[in-house]
PDB file of C-alpha atoms in Angstrom:
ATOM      1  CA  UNK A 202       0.000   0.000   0.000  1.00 63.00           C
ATOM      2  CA  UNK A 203       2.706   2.397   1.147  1.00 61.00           C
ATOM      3  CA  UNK A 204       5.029   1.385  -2.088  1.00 66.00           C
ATOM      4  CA  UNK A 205       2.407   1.763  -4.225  1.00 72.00           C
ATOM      5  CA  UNK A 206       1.104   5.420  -3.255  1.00 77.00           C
ATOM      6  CA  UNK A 207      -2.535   4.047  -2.514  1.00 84.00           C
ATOM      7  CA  UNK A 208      -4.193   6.443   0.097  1.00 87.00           C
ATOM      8  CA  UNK A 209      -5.039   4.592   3.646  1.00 88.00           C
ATOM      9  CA  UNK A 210      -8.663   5.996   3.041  1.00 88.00           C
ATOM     10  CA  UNK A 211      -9.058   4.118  -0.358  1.00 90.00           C
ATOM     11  CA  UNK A 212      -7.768   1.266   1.121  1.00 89.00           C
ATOM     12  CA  UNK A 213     -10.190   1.219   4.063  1.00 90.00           C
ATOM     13  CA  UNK A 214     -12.954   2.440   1.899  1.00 91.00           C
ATOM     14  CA  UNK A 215     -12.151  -1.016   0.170  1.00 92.00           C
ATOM     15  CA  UNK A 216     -12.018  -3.050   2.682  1.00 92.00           C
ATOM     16  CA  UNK A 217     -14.911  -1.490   4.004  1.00 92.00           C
ATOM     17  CA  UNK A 218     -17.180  -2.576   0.430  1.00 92.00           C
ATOM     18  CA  UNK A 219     -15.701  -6.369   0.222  1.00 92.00           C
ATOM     19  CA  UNK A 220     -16.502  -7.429   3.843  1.00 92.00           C
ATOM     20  CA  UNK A 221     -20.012  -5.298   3.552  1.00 90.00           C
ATOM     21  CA  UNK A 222     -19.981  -2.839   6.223  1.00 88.00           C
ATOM     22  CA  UNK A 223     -17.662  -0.523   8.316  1.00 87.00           C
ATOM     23  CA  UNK A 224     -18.299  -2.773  11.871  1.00 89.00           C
ATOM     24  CA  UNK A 225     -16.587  -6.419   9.404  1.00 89.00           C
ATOM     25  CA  UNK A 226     -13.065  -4.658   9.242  1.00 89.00           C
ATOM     26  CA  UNK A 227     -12.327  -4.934  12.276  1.00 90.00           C
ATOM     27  CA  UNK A 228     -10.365  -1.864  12.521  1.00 91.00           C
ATOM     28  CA  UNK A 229     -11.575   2.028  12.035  1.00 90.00           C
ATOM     29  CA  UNK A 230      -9.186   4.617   9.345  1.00 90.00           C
ATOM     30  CA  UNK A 231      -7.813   6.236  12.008  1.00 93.00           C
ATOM     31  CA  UNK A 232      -6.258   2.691  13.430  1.00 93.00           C
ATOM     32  CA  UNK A 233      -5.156   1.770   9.773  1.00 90.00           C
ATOM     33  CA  UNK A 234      -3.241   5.745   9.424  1.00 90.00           C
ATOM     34  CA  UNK A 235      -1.545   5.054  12.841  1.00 91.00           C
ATOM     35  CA  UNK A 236      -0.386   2.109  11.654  1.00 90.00           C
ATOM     36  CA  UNK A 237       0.922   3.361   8.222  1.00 86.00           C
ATOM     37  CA  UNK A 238       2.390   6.594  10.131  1.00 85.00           C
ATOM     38  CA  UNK A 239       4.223   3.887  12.231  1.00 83.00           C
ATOM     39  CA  UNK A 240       5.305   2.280   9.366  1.00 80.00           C
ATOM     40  CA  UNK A 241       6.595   5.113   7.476  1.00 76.00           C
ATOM     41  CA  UNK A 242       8.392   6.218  10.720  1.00 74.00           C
ATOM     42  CA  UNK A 243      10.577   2.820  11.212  1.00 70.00           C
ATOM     43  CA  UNK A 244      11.423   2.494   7.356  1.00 69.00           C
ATOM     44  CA  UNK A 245      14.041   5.478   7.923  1.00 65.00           C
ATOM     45  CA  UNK A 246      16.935   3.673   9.507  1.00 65.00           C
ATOM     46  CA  UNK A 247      20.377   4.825  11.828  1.00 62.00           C
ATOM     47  CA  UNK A 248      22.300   5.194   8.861  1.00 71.00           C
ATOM     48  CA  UNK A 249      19.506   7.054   6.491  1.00 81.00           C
ATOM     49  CA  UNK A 250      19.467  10.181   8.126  1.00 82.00           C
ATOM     50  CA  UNK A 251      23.131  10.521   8.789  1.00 83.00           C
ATOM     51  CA  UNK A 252      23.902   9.395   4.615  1.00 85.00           C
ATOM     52  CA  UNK A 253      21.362  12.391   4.225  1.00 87.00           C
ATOM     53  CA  UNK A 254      23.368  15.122   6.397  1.00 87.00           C
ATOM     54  CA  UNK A 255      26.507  13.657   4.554  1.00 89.00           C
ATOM     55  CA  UNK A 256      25.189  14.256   0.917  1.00 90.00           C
ATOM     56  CA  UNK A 257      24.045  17.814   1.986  1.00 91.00           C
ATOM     57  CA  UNK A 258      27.230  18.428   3.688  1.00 91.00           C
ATOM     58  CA  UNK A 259      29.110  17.581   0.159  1.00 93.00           C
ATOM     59  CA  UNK A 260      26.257  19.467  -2.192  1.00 92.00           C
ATOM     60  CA  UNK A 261      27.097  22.541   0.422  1.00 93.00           C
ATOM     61  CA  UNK A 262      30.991  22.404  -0.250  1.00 93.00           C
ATOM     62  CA  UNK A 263      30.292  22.386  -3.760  1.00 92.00           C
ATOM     63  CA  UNK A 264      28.098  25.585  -3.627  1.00 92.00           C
ATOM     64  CA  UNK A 265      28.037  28.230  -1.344  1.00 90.00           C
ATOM     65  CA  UNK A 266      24.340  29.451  -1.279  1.00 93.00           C
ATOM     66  CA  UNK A 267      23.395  25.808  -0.389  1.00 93.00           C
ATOM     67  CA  UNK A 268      21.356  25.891   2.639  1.00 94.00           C
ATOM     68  CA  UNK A 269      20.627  23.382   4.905  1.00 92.00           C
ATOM     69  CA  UNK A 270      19.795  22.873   8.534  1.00 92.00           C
ATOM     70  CA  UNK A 271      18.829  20.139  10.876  1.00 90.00           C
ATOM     71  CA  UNK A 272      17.444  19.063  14.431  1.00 89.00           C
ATOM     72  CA  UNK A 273      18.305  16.213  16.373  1.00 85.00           C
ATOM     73  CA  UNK A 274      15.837  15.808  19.682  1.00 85.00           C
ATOM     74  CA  UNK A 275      17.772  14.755  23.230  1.00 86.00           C
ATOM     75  CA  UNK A 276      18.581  10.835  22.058  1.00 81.00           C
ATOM     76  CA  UNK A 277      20.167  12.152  19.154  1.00 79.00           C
ATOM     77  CA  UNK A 278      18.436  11.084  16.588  1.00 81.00           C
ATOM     78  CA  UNK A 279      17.078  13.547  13.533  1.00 83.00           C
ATOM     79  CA  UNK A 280      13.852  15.037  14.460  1.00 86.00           C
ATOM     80  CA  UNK A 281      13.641  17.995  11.346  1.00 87.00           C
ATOM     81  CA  UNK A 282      15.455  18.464   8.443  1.00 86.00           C
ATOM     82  CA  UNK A 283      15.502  21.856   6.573  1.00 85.00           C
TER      83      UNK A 283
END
């Protein structure tokens, strides 16, 4: 669902019209975009945001008026990227 760029309300909407009704999922769209949100969230690894900041780091020694900034939250780990 996520790899193919289908919306978590079309999919529920789906679900919702093969089992016939909202209360045979078993789940409501707000449980199924938590769980995509989670999702999303743990497919960026250790090494993915620091491979990021590298690359940036190199397109910013090649030109000047490159900007970039960066927050990491108190465990270290990236939290916004500008």
């Amino acid at each position: 669902m996520i790899d193919a760029s289908i919306r978590t309300k079309k999919v529920v909407r789906y679900l919702q019209n093969v089992t016939e009704g909202v209360e045979n999922v078993g789940f409501i769209e707000q449980d199924a975009h938590n769980f995509v949100q989670a999702h999303k969230k743990n497919m960026i690894s250790i090494g993915d945001a620091q491979t990021l900041i590298n690359d940036f780091m190199h397109l910013q020694s090649e030109d000047s008026n490159f900007f970039y900034s960066f927050q990491v939250d108190e465990d270290g780990r990236l939290c916004n990227f500008f």
